[in-house]
Coordinates of C-alpha atoms in Angstrom, one line a residue:
M1 CA 9.3 -18.6 -18.5
T2 CA 8.4 -14.8 -17.8
T3 CA 9.1 -13.8 -14.3
R4 CA 7.2 -10.7 -12.4
A5 CA 9.7 -8.6 -12.9
E6 CA 10.1 -9.3 -16.8
L7 CA 5.9 -8.4 -16.8
R8 CA 5.7 -5.6 -15.3
A9 CA 8.7 -4.1 -17.3
D10 CA 6.9 -1.6 -19.3
I11 CA 4.9 -0.7 -16.5
K12 CA 5.9 2.6 -14.4
P13 CA 3.8 1.8 -11.7
R14 CA 2.0 5.4 -9.8
R15 CA 3.7 6.7 -6.8
P16 CA 1.5 8.7 -4.2
L17 CA 1.1 12.6 -5.0
L18 CA 3.4 13.3 -1.9
R19 CA 5.7 10.9 -2.8
S20 CA 6.6 11.6 -5.9
F21 CA 5.5 15.2 -6.8
R22 CA 5.3 14.2 -10.4
F23 CA 4.0 17.8 -11.5
W24 CA 7.1 19.2 -12.5
I25 CA 7.9 16.0 -15.6
P26 CA 5.9 18.4 -17.6
V27 CA 9.2 21.1 -18.0
G28 CA 11.2 18.1 -19.1
I29 CA 8.8 17.4 -21.7
V30 CA 8.7 20.5 -23.6
L31 CA 12.1 20.6 -24.8
L32 CA 9.8 19.9 -27.7
L33 CA 10.2 23.3 -28.8
L34 CA 13.5 22.0 -30.1
V35 CA 11.1 20.9 -33.1
L36 CA 11.0 24.8 -33.6
A37 CA 14.0 24.6 -35.5
V38 CA 12.2 22.7 -38.2
A39 CA 9.7 25.5 -38.3
G40 CA 12.1 28.0 -38.1
V41 CA 13.3 26.6 -41.8
L42 CA 10.2 27.1 -42.8
V43 CA 8.8 30.4 -41.7
G44 CA 12.2 32.3 -41.4
K45 CA 15.5 33.6 -39.0
P46 CA 13.5 35.5 -36.9
I47 CA 10.8 32.6 -36.0
Y48 CA 14.2 30.8 -35.7
D49 CA 15.8 33.0 -33.4
R50 CA 13.0 33.2 -31.0
A51 CA 12.7 29.4 -30.9
M52 CA 16.2 29.0 -29.8
S53 CA 16.0 31.4 -27.2
A54 CA 12.8 29.6 -25.6
K55 CA 14.7 25.9 -26.1
T56 CA 18.2 27.6 -24.0
S57 CA 15.2 28.9 -21.3
L58 CA 14.1 25.3 -21.1
E59 CA 17.1 23.6 -21.0
K60 CA 18.1 26.1 -17.9
A61 CA 14.6 25.3 -16.4
M62 CA 15.2 20.9 -16.7
P63 CA 17.9 20.9 -13.6
L64 CA 15.9 23.3 -11.6
A65 CA 13.0 21.3 -11.9
T66 CA 15.1 18.5 -10.0
T67 CA 16.4 20.5 -7.7
A68 CA 13.2 21.8 -6.4
K69 CA 11.8 18.4 -5.9
N70 CA 14.8 17.1 -4.1
Q71 CA 14.3 20.4 -1.8
I72 CA 10.9 20.0 -1.5
L73 CA 11.5 16.4 -0.6
A74 CA 14.3 17.5 2.0
G75 CA 11.6 19.7 4.2
D76 CA 13.8 22.6 2.7
T77 CA 11.1 25.0 1.9
E78 CA 13.6 28.2 1.6
G79 CA 15.0 26.7 -1.0
A80 CA 12.9 25.4 -3.2
K81 CA 11.1 28.3 -3.1
A82 CA 13.8 29.9 -4.5
T83 CA 14.9 27.7 -6.7
A84 CA 10.9 27.9 -8.1
A85 CA 11.2 31.7 -9.0
Q86 CA 14.8 31.0 -11.2
L87 CA 12.1 28.3 -12.6
S88 CA 8.8 30.1 -13.5
S89 CA 11.1 33.5 -14.7
L90 CA 12.5 30.3 -17.4
T91 CA 9.5 29.1 -18.4
A92 CA 7.9 32.6 -18.7
D93 CA 10.4 34.2 -20.9
A94 CA 10.1 30.2 -23.2
R95 CA 6.2 31.5 -23.2
K96 CA 6.8 35.2 -23.8
Q97 CA 9.0 33.7 -27.2
T98 CA 6.5 32.2 -28.5
D99 CA 3.5 34.3 -27.6
D100 CA 3.8 37.8 -29.6
G101 CA 1.9 38.9 -32.9
M102 CA 4.2 37.9 -35.3
W103 CA 4.3 34.4 -34.3
K104 CA 0.6 34.2 -33.8
S105 CA 0.3 35.7 -37.1
L106 CA 1.9 32.8 -38.6
E107 CA -0.2 30.4 -37.0
W108 CA -2.6 30.8 -40.4
V109 CA 0.0 29.8 -42.7
P110 CA -0.8 26.3 -43.7
F111 CA 1.1 23.2 -42.7
V112 CA 3.4 25.8 -40.7
G113 CA 0.5 27.3 -38.8
P114 CA -1.1 24.4 -36.5
N115 CA 2.7 23.2 -34.9
L116 CA 3.3 26.9 -34.6
H117 CA -0.1 27.0 -32.7
A118 CA 0.6 23.6 -30.8
V119 CA 4.1 24.5 -29.9
R120 CA 2.6 27.9 -28.8
T121 CA -0.3 26.1 -26.0
A122 CA 2.4 23.4 -24.8
A123 CA 4.9 26.7 -24.3
A124 CA 2.4 27.8 -22.3
V125 CA 0.7 24.7 -20.5
T126 CA 4.3 24.0 -19.1
D127 CA 4.5 28.1 -17.9
D128 CA 1.2 27.4 -16.2
L129 CA 1.9 24.1 -14.7
V130 CA 5.1 25.7 -13.0
T131 CA 3.2 28.7 -11.7
G132 CA -0.2 26.9 -10.8
A133 CA 1.6 23.7 -9.8
V134 CA 5.0 23.8 -9.0
T135 CA 5.2 26.9 -7.1
P136 CA 2.4 25.8 -4.8
A137 CA 4.1 22.6 -4.3
T138 CA 7.2 24.7 -2.3
N139 CA 4.5 25.7 0.3
L140 CA 3.8 21.7 1.2
S141 CA 6.3 20.0 3.6
L142 CA 5.7 16.1 4.4
K143 CA 6.6 17.0 7.7
A144 CA 3.1 18.6 8.2
L145 CA 1.8 14.6 8.0
T146 CA 3.9 13.5 10.9
P147 CA 2.9 14.3 14.6
V148 CA 5.2 16.4 16.8
D149 CA 4.7 16.0 20.7
G150 CA 1.6 13.2 19.9
A151 CA -0.3 15.9 17.7
I152 CA -0.3 16.9 14.0
D153 CA -0.6 20.8 13.2
L154 CA -4.2 20.9 11.5
V155 CA -3.6 24.3 10.1
A156 CA -0.4 22.8 8.3
I157 CA -2.8 20.4 6.9
T158 CA -5.5 22.7 5.7
D159 CA -2.5 25.1 3.9
M160 CA -1.4 21.6 2.0
Q161 CA -4.8 21.0 1.2
A162 CA -4.9 25.0 -0.5
A163 CA -1.8 23.6 -2.6
V164 CA -2.7 20.5 -3.6
T165 CA -6.2 22.0 -4.6
Q166 CA -4.1 24.8 -6.6
A167 CA -2.1 22.3 -8.2
A168 CA -5.6 19.8 -9.5
D169 CA -7.0 22.9 -10.6
A170 CA -3.9 23.9 -12.8
V171 CA -3.4 20.7 -14.3
D172 CA -7.4 20.4 -15.2
R173 CA -6.9 23.6 -17.0
A174 CA -3.7 22.6 -19.1
A175 CA -5.6 18.8 -19.8
I176 CA -8.4 21.5 -21.5
D177 CA -5.9 23.7 -23.4
L178 CA -4.1 20.8 -24.9
N179 CA -7.6 18.8 -25.1
S180 CA -8.3 22.4 -28.3
I181 CA -5.2 21.4 -30.7
D182 CA -6.1 20.1 -33.9
H183 CA -3.6 16.9 -34.3
N184 CA -4.3 16.8 -37.9
S185 CA -2.0 19.1 -39.4
L186 CA 1.0 18.6 -36.9
I187 CA 4.5 17.4 -37.6
P188 CA 5.9 14.1 -36.5
Q189 CA 7.9 15.7 -34.3
V190 CA 5.4 18.2 -32.5
E191 CA 2.5 15.2 -32.8
G192 CA 5.1 12.8 -30.6
A193 CA 6.1 15.6 -28.3
L194 CA 2.6 16.5 -27.8
T195 CA 1.5 13.6 -27.5
Q196 CA 3.7 13.1 -24.5
L197 CA 2.6 16.3 -22.8
T198 CA -0.9 15.3 -22.8
G199 CA -0.1 11.9 -21.6
T200 CA 1.8 13.3 -18.8
V201 CA -1.3 15.6 -18.0
D202 CA -3.4 12.4 -18.1
E203 CA -1.5 11.0 -15.3
L204 CA -1.4 13.9 -13.2
Q205 CA -4.7 14.2 -13.2
P206 CA -5.7 10.7 -11.0
L207 CA -2.9 11.6 -8.9
L208 CA -3.7 15.1 -8.1
G209 CA -7.2 14.8 -8.4
P210 CA -7.4 11.9 -5.1
A211 CA -4.5 13.6 -3.4
K212 CA -6.8 17.1 -2.6
D213 CA -9.5 14.7 -1.5
I214 CA -7.2 12.5 0.4
I215 CA -6.4 15.9 2.2
G216 CA -9.3 17.5 2.6
V217 CA -11.1 14.8 4.5
L218 CA -7.9 14.9 7.2
P219 CA -8.5 17.1 9.1
V220 CA -12.0 15.4 10.0
A221 CA -10.3 11.9 10.2
L222 CA -7.7 13.6 12.9
G223 CA -11.0 14.7 15.3
A224 CA -11.1 18.3 14.0
D225 CA -14.8 17.6 14.2
G226 CA -14.9 15.7 17.2
P227 CA -13.1 12.7 18.7
R228 CA -12.3 9.6 16.2
N229 CA -11.6 6.2 17.2
Y230 CA -9.2 3.6 15.2
L231 CA -9.4 0.5 16.3
T232 CA -5.8 -0.9 15.5
I233 CA -5.3 -4.7 15.3
F234 CA -1.7 -5.8 15.2
Q235 CA -1.8 -9.3 12.8
N236 CA 1.3 -11.8 14.8
N237 CA 2.5 -13.5 11.6
S238 CA 4.3 -16.1 13.1
E239 CA 0.5 -17.3 13.5
S240 CA -0.6 -17.1 10.4
R241 CA -3.9 -15.7 9.0
G242 CA -5.2 -15.2 5.8
T243 CA -4.4 -11.0 6.2
G244 CA -1.6 -11.5 8.0
G245 CA -1.9 -13.1 11.5
N246 CA -3.6 -14.1 14.6
P247 CA -4.4 -10.5 15.8
A248 CA -4.0 -11.1 19.4
S249 CA -2.9 -8.0 20.4
I250 CA -5.5 -4.9 19.6
A251 CA -5.4 -1.0 20.5
L252 CA -7.6 1.8 20.5
I253 CA -6.4 5.0 19.1
T254 CA -8.1 8.4 19.3
A255 CA -7.3 11.8 17.7
D256 CA -8.8 14.3 19.2
Q257 CA -7.9 17.9 17.2
G258 CA -4.6 15.9 16.0
R259 CA -3.5 15.4 19.1
I260 CA -3.3 11.1 18.6
S261 CA -3.1 9.1 21.7
I262 CA -4.1 5.4 23.2
T263 CA -7.1 5.5 25.0
E264 CA -7.1 1.5 25.5
Q265 CA -5.4 -1.8 24.7
A266 CA -6.3 -5.4 24.9
S267 CA -5.6 -8.3 23.9
S268 CA -7.2 -11.9 22.6
A269 CA -7.9 -13.2 26.2
D270 CA -9.9 -10.2 27.2
F271 CA -13.0 -11.7 24.6
R272 CA -15.5 -14.3 25.0
N273 CA -13.7 -17.1 23.0
A274 CA -15.2 -20.4 22.3
R275 CA -18.6 -19.1 21.6
T276 CA -21.5 -21.4 20.6
E277 CA -22.5 -19.1 18.3
P278 CA -20.3 -16.1 16.1
V279 CA -20.3 -13.0 17.5
T280 CA -21.8 -11.2 14.3
A281 CA -23.6 -12.9 11.8
L282 CA -21.4 -13.9 8.9
N283 CA -21.7 -14.2 5.1
A284 CA -23.1 -17.6 4.4
E285 CA -20.5 -17.9 1.1
T286 CA -17.4 -17.0 4.1
E287 CA -18.8 -19.6 6.7
A288 CA -19.4 -22.5 3.7
L289 CA -15.7 -21.8 3.3
Y290 CA -13.9 -21.0 6.8
G291 CA -16.4 -22.4 9.0
D292 CA -18.4 -20.7 11.7
K293 CA -14.6 -20.5 13.7
I294 CA -14.0 -17.2 11.9
G295 CA -16.9 -15.9 14.1
R296 CA -16.5 -17.6 17.5
W297 CA -12.6 -17.2 18.3
I298 CA -10.8 -13.8 17.4
P299 CA -7.8 -15.2 16.7
D300 CA -9.7 -16.1 13.7
A301 CA -11.0 -13.5 12.8
T302 CA -8.3 -12.2 10.0
M303 CA -8.9 -15.9 8.3
T304 CA -10.7 -14.1 5.0
P305 CA -8.6 -12.4 2.8
D306 CA -11.3 -9.4 3.0
F307 CA -10.6 -6.9 5.3
L308 CA -14.0 -5.5 5.0
E309 CA -14.9 -8.7 6.8
T310 CA -12.6 -8.8 9.0
A311 CA -13.1 -5.5 10.2
D312 CA -17.2 -6.2 10.7
I313 CA -15.9 -8.8 12.9
M314 CA -13.7 -7.1 15.2
R315 CA -15.7 -4.4 15.3
A316 CA -18.2 -6.7 17.1
W317 CA -15.8 -8.6 19.1
W318 CA -14.7 -5.0 20.6
A319 CA -18.3 -3.8 21.2
E320 CA -19.4 -6.7 23.2
E321 CA -16.2 -6.1 25.8
F322 CA -15.9 -2.3 25.8
T323 CA -17.5 1.1 25.5
N324 CA -15.6 3.2 24.0
P325 CA -17.1 3.1 19.8
V326 CA -15.0 2.4 16.8
D327 CA -15.4 4.3 13.7
A328 CA -12.6 3.3 11.7
V329 CA -10.7 -0.5 11.6
V330 CA -6.7 -0.3 11.0
S331 CA -4.2 -3.8 10.8
F332 CA -0.9 -3.5 11.3
D333 CA 2.1 -6.5 11.8
P334 CA 5.8 -6.2 13.5
V335 CA 7.3 -6.6 9.9
A336 CA 5.6 -3.1 8.8
L337 CA 5.9 -2.1 12.1
S338 CA 10.3 -2.6 11.3
Y339 CA 9.9 -0.5 8.4
L340 CA 8.5 2.6 10.2
L341 CA 11.5 1.9 12.7
K342 CA 13.9 3.0 9.6
A343 CA 12.1 5.9 9.8
T344 CA 11.8 6.8 13.6
G345 CA 15.0 5.2 14.8
P346 CA 15.1 3.0 17.9
A347 CA 12.1 2.4 20.1
V348 CA 13.1 1.8 23.7
I349 CA 11.1 -0.7 25.9
P350 CA 11.5 1.0 29.2
A351 CA 12.3 -1.8 31.9
D352 CA 9.6 -0.1 34.4
P353 CA 7.3 -1.9 36.3
V354 CA 4.0 -2.8 34.7
E355 CA 0.7 -3.9 35.7
V356 CA -0.2 -7.5 35.4
D357 CA -3.7 -8.7 36.6
G358 CA -3.7 -5.9 39.4
Y359 CA 0.4 -6.4 40.3
E360 CA 3.2 -4.4 39.4
V361 CA 5.9 -6.7 37.4
Q362 CA 9.1 -6.1 36.6
L363 CA 9.4 -7.9 33.1
L364 CA 12.6 -6.3 31.9
D365 CA 15.9 -5.7 34.2
D366 CA 17.2 -3.7 31.6
P367 CA 15.6 -1.0 28.7
I368 CA 16.0 -3.1 25.3
A369 CA 16.0 -0.9 21.9
L370 CA 13.3 -2.0 19.4
T371 CA 14.7 -1.3 15.9
S372 CA 14.6 -1.9 12.1
E373 CA 17.3 -4.9 12.7
N374 CA 15.4 -6.9 15.5
A375 CA 12.4 -5.9 15.9
V376 CA 10.3 -8.8 13.9
P377 CA 12.4 -12.0 15.8
L378 CA 11.9 -10.1 19.0
L379 CA 8.2 -9.9 18.9
L380 CA 7.4 -13.0 16.4
N381 CA 9.7 -15.4 17.8
E382 CA 12.2 -14.2 21.5
A383 CA 9.6 -13.0 23.0
Y384 CA 8.2 -16.5 23.5
W385 CA 11.4 -17.3 25.0
M386 CA 11.8 -14.8 27.2
F387 CA 8.1 -15.0 28.9
P388 CA 6.9 -18.0 29.9
E389 CA 3.6 -17.3 30.8
N390 CA 0.5 -15.5 28.5
K391 CA -0.1 -12.7 30.6
L392 CA 3.5 -11.6 30.5
Q393 CA 3.6 -11.9 26.5
D394 CA 0.8 -9.7 26.2
A395 CA 1.9 -7.2 28.7
F396 CA 5.6 -7.2 26.9
F397 CA 3.5 -7.0 23.3
A398 CA 1.7 -3.9 24.8
A399 CA 4.6 -1.9 26.0
A400 CA 6.5 -2.9 22.6
A401 CA 3.4 -1.2 20.9
K402 CA 3.1 1.9 23.1
S403 CA 6.9 2.6 23.0
V404 CA 6.9 2.4 19.0
F405 CA 3.4 4.5 19.4
D406 CA 5.9 7.6 21.3
A407 CA 8.5 7.2 18.3
L408 CA 6.1 7.7 15.8
T409 CA 3.9 10.9 17.9
S410 CA 6.9 12.0 19.0
G411 CA 8.1 13.9 15.7
I412 CA 11.9 12.4 15.4
A413 CA 10.4 10.5 12.4
D414 CA 12.1 11.9 8.9
P415 CA 8.9 12.3 6.7
K416 CA 9.7 10.8 3.7
A417 CA 11.2 7.8 5.0
L418 CA 8.0 7.3 7.0
L419 CA 6.3 8.0 4.1
D420 CA 8.2 5.6 1.4
N421 CA 7.8 2.9 4.3
L422 CA 3.9 3.6 4.7
A423 CA 3.7 3.1 1.0
L424 CA 5.7 -0.2 1.3
A425 CA 3.6 -1.6 4.3
I426 CA 0.5 -1.4 1.8
E427 CA 1.9 -2.6 -1.2
E428 CA 2.9 -5.8 1.3
N429 CA -0.7 -6.2 2.4
R430 CA 0.7 -5.3 5.8
L431 CA -0.9 -2.2 6.5
L432 CA -5.1 -2.3 5.8
Y433 CA -7.5 0.6 6.6
S434 CA -11.1 0.1 6.6
P435 CA -12.7 3.5 6.7
A436 CA -15.2 5.6 9.0
N437 CA -17.6 6.5 6.2
E438 CA -18.6 6.5 2.7
A439 CA -16.3 9.5 1.8
E440 CA -13.2 7.3 2.7
A441 CA -14.3 4.3 1.3
A442 CA -14.9 6.2 -1.8
L443 CA -11.2 7.4 -1.9
I444 CA -10.2 4.8 -1.3
G445 CA -11.9 2.3 -3.4
E446 CA -10.4 -1.3 -4.2
T447 CA -6.9 -0.2 -3.5
K448 CA -4.5 -2.2 -1.7
L449 CA -4.8 -0.1 1.7
S450 CA -8.6 -1.2 1.6
G451 CA -8.0 -5.0 2.1
R452 CA -10.8 -6.0 -0.6
L453 CA -9.7 -8.1 -3.9
P454 CA -11.0 -6.2 -6.7
S455 CA -14.5 -7.0 -7.7
T456 CA -13.6 -7.4 -11.7
N457 CA -10.9 -8.6 -13.5
A458 CA -10.9 -5.2 -16.0
D459 CA -7.7 -4.0 -14.6
R460 CA -6.4 -6.2 -12.0
T461 CA -6.6 -10.2 -12.7
L462 CA -5.5 -11.5 -9.1
V463 CA -5.5 -14.7 -8.0
G464 CA -4.5 -15.3 -4.5
V465 CA -2.6 -17.6 -2.1
Y466 CA -3.4 -17.5 1.7
V467 CA -2.1 -19.3 4.5
N468 CA -4.2 -20.0 7.8
D469 CA -2.3 -22.2 10.7
F470 CA -4.2 -24.7 12.4
T471 CA -1.7 -25.9 14.5
S472 CA -2.7 -23.2 17.5
S473 CA 1.5 -22.3 17.6
K474 CA 3.9 -19.8 16.7
L475 CA 5.3 -21.7 14.3
D476 CA 4.8 -20.2 11.6
Y477 CA 7.9 -18.0 12.4
Y478 CA 9.8 -20.7 10.4
M479 CA 7.6 -21.3 7.6
Q480 CA 8.9 -20.6 4.0
L481 CA 5.8 -20.4 1.2
D482 CA 6.9 -20.1 -2.5
V483 CA 4.2 -19.1 -5.2
A484 CA 3.9 -19.5 -8.8
A485 CA 0.9 -18.2 -11.3
T486 CA 0.3 -19.0 -14.9
S487 CA -2.3 -17.5 -17.1
T488 CA -3.9 -17.8 -20.1
Q489 CA -6.1 -15.0 -20.5
C490 CA -3.8 -13.8 -23.6
T491 CA -3.8 -17.0 -25.6
A492 CA -7.3 -18.0 -24.9
P493 CA -9.1 -14.8 -24.1
G494 CA -12.4 -16.8 -24.4
N495 CA -11.8 -20.0 -21.8
P496 CA -8.5 -19.2 -19.5
T497 CA -7.1 -21.1 -17.0
F498 CA -5.8 -19.8 -14.5
T499 CA -3.0 -22.1 -12.2
T500 CA -1.7 -21.4 -8.9
T501 CA 1.3 -23.5 -7.3
A502 CA 1.7 -23.0 -3.7
T503 CA 4.8 -24.5 -2.2
L504 CA 5.4 -24.5 1.7
T505 CA 8.3 -25.7 3.8
N506 CA 9.0 -26.1 7.4
T507 CA 12.4 -25.2 7.9
I508 CA 12.3 -26.2 11.3
T509 CA 15.0 -29.5 11.8
A510 CA 14.5 -32.5 13.6
E511 CA 17.0 -31.4 16.4
E512 CA 15.6 -28.2 16.5
A513 CA 12.1 -29.1 17.0
P514 CA 12.6 -30.4 20.9
T515 CA 14.0 -28.0 22.0
L516 CA 11.1 -25.2 21.1
P517 CA 9.6 -23.4 24.0
Y518 CA 5.5 -24.6 24.6
H519 CA 4.3 -21.4 23.5
I520 CA 6.1 -21.7 19.9
A521 CA 5.5 -24.9 19.9
P522 CA 2.5 -26.6 22.4
A523 CA 1.7 -29.9 20.6
Q524 CA -1.7 -30.0 21.3
F525 CA -2.9 -31.4 18.7
F526 CA 0.5 -32.3 16.3
D527 CA 4.0 -33.6 16.9
R528 CA 6.0 -30.7 18.7
G529 CA 7.8 -29.1 15.6
T530 CA 4.6 -30.0 13.0
V531 CA 3.2 -27.6 11.4
A532 CA -0.5 -27.8 10.0
T533 CA -2.1 -25.6 7.6
N534 CA -5.0 -24.2 6.1
L535 CA -3.6 -23.2 2.1
V536 CA -6.9 -21.2 0.5
F537 CA -6.7 -20.4 -3.5
Y538 CA -8.8 -17.9 -5.0
G539 CA -9.1 -18.0 -8.9
P540 CA -10.3 -15.1 -10.7
V541 CA -13.5 -12.8 -10.5
G542 CA -16.1 -15.3 -12.5
S543 CA -13.5 -18.4 -11.7
T544 CA -14.4 -21.9 -11.2
L545 CA -12.3 -24.6 -9.6
T546 CA -11.3 -27.8 -11.8
G547 CA -8.7 -29.4 -10.1
V548 CA -6.2 -29.6 -7.2
T549 CA -3.4 -31.8 -6.6
V550 CA -0.9 -32.0 -3.6
D551 CA 2.7 -33.3 -4.6
G552 CA 1.2 -34.2 -8.0
Q553 CA -1.6 -36.2 -6.9
P554 CA -5.1 -35.5 -7.1
A555 CA -6.7 -34.0 -4.2
Q556 CA -10.4 -34.4 -3.2
V557 CA -11.8 -31.3 -1.8
T558 CA -14.1 -29.4 -3.5
G559 CA -14.4 -25.9 -4.9
V560 CA -17.0 -23.4 -3.2
Q561 CA -17.8 -19.2 -4.6
H562 CA -16.3 -16.7 -2.8
L563 CA -15.9 -12.9 -3.1
G564 CA -17.4 -13.6 -6.5
R565 CA -14.7 -16.1 -7.1
G566 CA -13.6 -20.0 -7.3
A567 CA -11.9 -20.8 -3.8
V568 CA -10.7 -23.7 -2.3
M569 CA -9.1 -24.9 1.1
V570 CA -6.7 -27.1 0.9
A571 CA -5.4 -29.0 4.2
V572 CA -1.6 -29.9 4.6
E573 CA 1.1 -31.2 7.5
N574 CA 4.6 -30.1 7.4
T575 CA 7.0 -32.4 9.5
P576 CA 10.1 -30.4 10.4
T577 CA 12.3 -29.8 6.9
Q578 CA 8.7 -31.3 5.3
A579 CA 7.9 -29.6 1.8
H580 CA 4.6 -29.5 0.2
T581 CA 3.2 -28.4 -3.4
V582 CA -0.1 -27.6 -4.0
V583 CA -1.8 -26.9 -7.1
A584 CA -4.8 -25.3 -7.9
E585 CA -6.3 -24.8 -11.3
F586 CA -9.5 -22.7 -12.1
A587 CA -11.1 -22.1 -15.3
G588 CA -12.4 -18.5 -16.1
A589 CA -15.5 -16.7 -18.3
A590 CA -14.8 -14.6 -21.5
D591 CA -13.9 -11.7 -19.7
E592 CA -11.7 -8.8 -20.2
Y593 CA -8.6 -9.3 -18.2
G594 CA -5.8 -7.0 -16.9
E595 CA -2.8 -7.0 -15.4
F596 CA -2.4 -10.4 -14.6
D597 CA -1.2 -10.9 -10.7
V598 CA -0.8 -12.9 -7.4
Q599 CA -1.6 -11.5 -3.8
H600 CA -0.8 -13.9 -0.5
T601 CA -0.5 -13.9 3.2
P602 CA 2.4 -11.3 4.2
M603 CA 4.5 -13.5 5.8
V604 CA 7.5 -13.0 8.2
R605 CA 10.0 -14.6 5.4
A606 CA 10.0 -13.1 2.1
V607 CA 7.5 -14.8 -0.5
N608 CA 9.5 -15.9 -3.7
E609 CA 6.5 -15.1 -6.8
Q610 CA 6.3 -16.0 -10.4
L611 CA 4.3 -15.1 -12.5
T612 CA 3.8 -16.3 -16.2
A613 CA 1.3 -15.2 -18.4
E614 CA 2.0 -16.5 -22.3
G615 CA 0.9 -13.6 -24.7
C616 CA 0.5 -11.1 -22.8
S617 CA 2.1 -7.7 -23.6

C-alpha cells in the first residue's frame, strides 16, 4: 500500500517566496560550466583556461549564496549585503570569462559553437539573477511583515514591493534569454544542465509573480486607503464543524494606516439564534445536504467545507447586530493559535477584573501564561472546568484572544517563525481567508488559504471527510479521526473509483464520562459521554456516490451533489471507547486527474492519513 508520504516523495512543494528565497538556486545550477572542460579539449587551451577560471569563481559563489540566504532570514541586512557583494563579484567574473571576442568568435564553429553560446548565455543569466534578484533580496526584511507596537510600517512594505518587483523582472528576462537558445546541437552535459537552469527559472516565475502582486495589495489591506475591517471567527474544535468548529468567539479587527486593533468582540450568544428563517438566502444544494439550520443557528454556519459560503453567512449574522461593515472574513482555531505562540512566546492573560453584563467580575486569581503547549487544552477543555457559566467562559475567551492579539502586534514575534507557523496553519486548513474584493480573490484563487475545494480535478484530485457534531457538547476534544483514501484514477482513468474510509473513535472511558462538567457533556439529547456526529463525505469533481457502509454493513443513505461533487452525510453515535468505521465510494467520470489528495476537518487530535493511488507515479 502506498502511503501519503510515498506518493509525494518525488514532489517538491513550492514554498512561499518570502519563506524559501529560492531566487539564488540558479547559482548552484550554473556549475554547468564544468562541461566547458569538454569544450576546452575541442577548441583549445585558452578557452579551457577561461572555463576553469569561471568554474572556480562559481564554486566559491555557491556557499556564499547559502550564507546570504541565512543572513536574510535572520534579519542580518548588513551581513547579507556584504555577502551579496562578494557573490556578485564572483558571478561577474564567471560572466567575464565567457563573454569576450574570442569566445563569441568560436560560437560560429559547427557543433562546438552552439554549446559555447549556451554556456555564455547561462553564465550571463546567472549573473543577472544575482544582480537583479539576490542583491535586491538583501533589502527585504521579514520584520517588515510583522507589527511593532500595534502597527506595520507601510513604507517598509512599499520598499519590499520594489525589491520583489525587481527580482520578478530579472527572472522574466532570464526566461526570455534561455528561451532563445537552440537546443538541437547541444551535447548532453550542456543540454542537461541548461534544462535544470531553465526549470529553475520556470519555477521562479510563478513564485515571484504572485509575490509581487500580493505585496502590492498589502498597503491597501493594511488600511493605506482607509480603514479595513476583518471579521475574525475563532472556530472551537472541541465542537466540530466542517471547517473546524463552532464559531463561538468573534472579533472585528481593523487595520488603519498600518495600525491594527480589535474594534469589537462578540460571542455566538450575541446573535438571534433559533430563528425560523435563515439569516440569508442559502445555496439550494447546501441546504439539501446540511438543512436550513446552517443559516438559523450561528454555531452551524461553519458546517460546509466551502469557506466562501460560511463567510457569506457570517457577514449576514454580523450585519444584523452590528453597524461596522465587514470587508473580509478570517477564520482561525486554537491549534493554529498555539502555533503562533511558538513565535511570540507566552501571552499573558491578566487577572484584572472584566465586565460581564455590566458588572466587573474577577475571573482569575492570578495571571495565566498562555503558551504553545497549554493553549489547546486550556481553551478547548480546561476552561469549561474552570468556569461553570457561558458568560464567564465567553469573557475568558475574549481575554485570551486579546492577550494573543497583543503579543502578535507587539513586535516580539520572531518573523521567520511567525511566517513558518502561519504557513503550517494554512497547510492544515486552520487559517482561512475570504477576501475583500475581486483583486484579492484572484490572487488567492483556490489555494488552501481560500478555504475552497478545487473546482476541477486537473491539479488536485480531492476527496473529503468532514466532521459535524450534533451532540451539542464539547466532546470532540476527545475524538480521534483516522482517514484512508484510495483511487483508481491511474489504472482506470476512463471510469475511476474513489473510496474514502473514516474511523471515528471516542477516547472517553465509561469511568470518565460521569465526571465531565455540564458544558463539555450536557447530556441533553444523548447519554453523558456519547458523541453524535454527522460525517460528510465528498468525492472528486464530477463524481457520484455509489455506496456507503458503516462497520461493514450497507447504510441507507442518499447521495447529493454539492460544490460540483458527489456528497453524502452519514450519522454515527459513539459511546465511550466506541469506534465506528464509515466507507463511502464514489464513481468518477473520464477526466484529467491531478495528484490524489484527501482533506478533512482540522481536529484537536492529529488525524492519521493514508493515501493509495495505484499506478500513479
